[in-house]
């Protein structure tokens, strides 16, 4: 059998359990470079961008707070929607 090429998706959504930018965590910290690079490379290859970050380039909002919630609760923006640039 020949190798079939799957069509590129128009949208990918999910909980990615990592952040591409340290600003998407509170307190800020980087995720492992190998994981971030793998995700970024894959998204680039299938030509998708982070829709929320593109619409909100300077915002810091989070989808995953650790419990119990307080002013110092670590938080992350793990849930994402990636879509085609066009």
Coordinates of N, CA and C in Angstrom, one line a residue:
X1 N 0.8 -1.2 0.0 CA 0.0 0.0 0.0 C 0.9 1.2 0.0
X2 N 0.5 2.2 -0.8 CA 1.2 3.5 -0.8 C 0.8 4.3 0.4
X3 N 1.6 5.2 0.7 CA 1.4 6.1 1.9 C 0.4 7.2 1.5
X4 N -0.7 7.2 2.2 CA -1.8 8.2 1.9 C -1.5 9.4 2.8
X5 N -1.8 10.5 2.2 CA -1.7 11.8 2.9 C -3.1 12.2 3.4
X6 N -3.2 12.4 4.7 CA -4.4 12.8 5.3 C -4.6 14.3 5.0
X7 N -5.8 14.8 4.9 CA -6.1 16.2 4.7 C -5.7 16.9 6.0
X8 N -5.3 18.2 5.8 CA -5.0 19.0 7.0 C -6.2 19.5 7.6
X9 N -6.3 19.5 9.0 CA -7.5 19.9 9.6 C -7.6 21.4 9.5
X10 N -8.9 21.9 9.6 CA -9.1 23.4 9.6 C -9.1 23.9 11.1
X11 N -9.4 23.0 12.0 CA -9.5 23.4 13.4 C -9.0 22.2 14.3
X12 N -8.3 22.5 15.3 CA -7.9 21.5 16.3 C -8.2 22.1 17.7
X13 N -8.9 21.4 18.5 CA -9.2 21.9 19.9 C -8.8 20.8 20.9
X14 N -8.5 21.3 22.1 CA -8.2 20.3 23.1 C -7.4 20.9 24.3
X15 N -7.2 20.0 25.3 CA -6.4 20.3 26.4 C -5.0 19.7 26.1
X16 N -4.0 20.6 25.9 CA -2.7 20.2 25.5 C -1.7 19.9 26.6
X17 N -2.1 20.2 27.8 CA -1.2 19.9 29.0 C 0.2 20.5 28.9
X18 N 0.3 21.6 28.1 CA 1.5 22.3 28.1 C 1.2 23.7 27.5
X19 N 2.1 24.7 27.7 CA 1.9 26.0 27.1 C 3.0 26.3 26.2
X20 N 2.8 27.0 25.2 CA 3.8 27.4 24.2 C 4.6 28.6 24.7
X21 N 3.9 29.4 25.5 CA 4.5 30.7 26.0 C 4.4 30.7 27.5
X22 N 5.5 31.0 28.2 CA 5.5 31.1 29.7 C 4.5 32.0 30.2
X23 N 4.0 33.0 29.5 CA 3.0 33.9 29.9 C 1.7 33.3 30.1
X24 N 1.5 32.1 29.6 CA 0.3 31.3 29.7 C 0.2 30.5 31.0
X25 N 1.1 30.7 31.9 CA 1.2 30.1 33.2 C 1.3 31.2 34.3
X26 N 0.7 30.9 35.4 CA 0.9 31.8 36.6 C 1.2 30.9 37.8
X27 N 2.4 31.1 38.4 CA 3.5 31.9 38.0 C 4.1 31.4 36.7
X28 N 4.7 32.4 36.0 CA 5.3 32.1 34.7 C 6.4 31.0 34.8
X29 N 6.4 30.0 33.9 CA 7.4 29.0 33.8 C 7.3 28.4 32.5
X30 N 8.5 27.9 32.0 CA 8.5 27.3 30.7 C 8.2 25.8 30.8
X31 N 7.6 25.2 29.8 CA 7.4 23.8 29.7 C 8.7 23.2 29.0
X32 N 8.9 21.9 29.0 CA 10.1 21.3 28.3 C 10.1 21.7 26.9
X33 N 11.3 22.2 26.5 CA 11.5 22.6 25.1 C 11.2 21.6 24.1
X34 N 11.5 20.3 24.3 CA 11.2 19.3 23.4 C 9.7 19.2 23.1
X35 N 8.9 19.3 24.1 CA 7.4 19.2 23.9 C 6.9 20.4 23.2
X36 N 7.3 21.6 23.6 CA 6.9 22.9 23.0 C 7.3 22.9 21.5
X37 N 8.5 22.5 21.2 CA 9.0 22.4 19.9 C 8.2 21.5 19.0
X38 N 7.9 20.3 19.6 CA 7.1 19.3 18.8 C 5.8 19.8 18.5
X39 N 5.1 20.5 19.4 CA 3.8 21.0 19.2 C 3.9 22.2 18.2
X40 N 4.8 23.1 18.4 CA 5.0 24.2 17.4 C 5.3 23.7 16.0
X41 N 6.1 22.7 15.9 CA 6.5 22.2 14.6 C 5.3 21.6 13.9
X42 N 4.5 20.8 14.6 CA 3.3 20.1 14.1 C 2.3 21.2 13.7
X43 N 2.1 22.2 14.5 CA 1.1 23.3 14.1 C 1.6 24.0 12.9
X44 N 2.8 24.3 12.8 CA 3.4 25.0 11.6 C 3.2 24.1 10.4
X45 N 3.5 22.8 10.5 CA 3.3 21.9 9.3 C 1.9 21.8 8.9
X46 N 0.9 21.9 9.8 CA -0.5 21.8 9.3 C -1.1 23.1 9.2
X47 N -0.3 24.2 9.3 CA -0.7 25.6 9.1 C -1.8 26.0 10.0
X48 N -1.7 25.8 11.3 CA -2.7 26.2 12.3 C -2.0 27.2 13.3
X49 N -2.9 28.2 13.8 CA -2.4 29.2 14.7 C -3.3 29.1 16.0
X50 N -2.8 29.6 17.1 CA -3.6 29.7 18.3 C -4.6 30.8 18.2
X51 N -5.9 30.5 18.0 CA -6.9 31.5 17.8 C -7.1 32.5 18.9
X52 N -7.1 32.0 20.1 CA -7.3 32.9 21.2 C -6.1 33.9 21.4
X53 N -4.9 33.4 21.3 CA -3.7 34.2 21.4 C -3.7 35.2 20.3
X54 N -4.1 34.8 19.1 CA -4.1 35.7 17.9 C -5.1 36.9 18.1
X55 N -6.2 36.6 18.8 CA -7.2 37.6 19.0 C -6.9 38.4 20.3
X56 N -6.1 37.8 21.2 CA -5.8 38.5 22.5 C -4.3 38.4 22.8
X57 N -3.5 39.1 22.0 CA -2.1 39.0 22.1 C -1.5 39.3 23.4
X58 N -2.1 40.2 24.2 CA -1.4 40.6 25.4 C -2.2 40.1 26.7
X59 N -3.3 39.4 26.5 CA -4.1 39.0 27.6 C -3.5 37.8 28.4
X60 N -3.8 37.8 29.7 CA -3.4 36.6 30.5 C -4.7 36.1 31.2
X61 N -5.2 35.1 30.6 CA -6.4 34.5 31.2 C -6.1 33.0 31.2
X62 N -6.7 32.3 32.1 CA -6.3 30.9 32.3 C -7.6 30.0 32.3
X63 N -7.4 28.7 31.8 CA -8.5 27.8 31.8 C -8.3 26.7 32.8
X64 N -7.2 26.6 33.5 CA -7.0 25.6 34.5 C -6.4 26.1 35.8
X65 N -7.2 26.4 36.8 CA -6.7 26.8 38.1 C -6.5 25.6 39.0
X66 N -5.4 25.5 39.7 CA -5.3 24.5 40.7 C -6.2 24.8 41.9
X67 N -6.6 23.8 42.6 CA -7.5 24.1 43.8 C -6.7 24.0 45.1
X68 N -7.0 24.7 46.1 CA -8.1 25.7 46.2 C -7.7 27.0 45.5
X69 N -8.7 27.7 45.0 CA -8.4 29.0 44.3 C -8.2 30.1 45.3
X70 N -7.0 30.8 45.1 CA -6.7 32.0 45.9 C -5.9 32.9 45.0
X71 N -5.5 34.0 45.5 CA -4.7 35.0 44.7 C -3.4 34.4 44.3
X72 N -2.9 33.4 45.0 CA -1.6 32.8 44.6 C -1.7 31.4 43.9
X73 N -2.9 31.1 43.5 CA -3.2 29.7 42.9 C -2.5 29.6 41.6
X74 N -1.6 28.6 41.4 CA -1.1 28.4 40.0 C -2.2 28.2 39.0
X75 N -2.0 28.7 37.8 CA -3.0 28.6 36.8 C -2.3 28.4 35.4
X76 N -3.0 27.9 34.5 CA -2.5 27.6 33.1 C -3.5 27.8 32.1
X77 N -3.1 28.2 30.9 CA -4.0 28.2 29.7 C -3.7 27.0 28.9
X78 N -4.3 25.8 29.3 CA -4.0 24.5 28.7 C -5.0 24.2 27.5
X79 N -6.2 24.7 27.6 CA -7.3 24.5 26.6 C -7.1 25.4 25.5
X80 N -7.0 24.9 24.3 CA -6.7 25.8 23.1 C -7.6 25.4 21.9
X81 N -7.7 26.4 21.1 CA -8.4 26.3 19.8 C -7.4 26.8 18.7
X82 N -7.0 25.9 17.9 CA -6.1 26.2 16.8 C -6.9 26.2 15.5
X83 N -6.6 27.2 14.6 CA -7.3 27.2 13.3 C -6.4 27.8 12.2
X84 N -6.9 27.6 11.0 CA -6.1 28.1 9.9 C -6.0 29.6 9.9
X85 N -4.9 30.1 9.4 CA -4.6 31.5 9.4 C -5.6 32.3 8.6
X86 N -6.0 31.7 7.5 CA -6.9 32.4 6.5 C -8.3 32.2 6.9

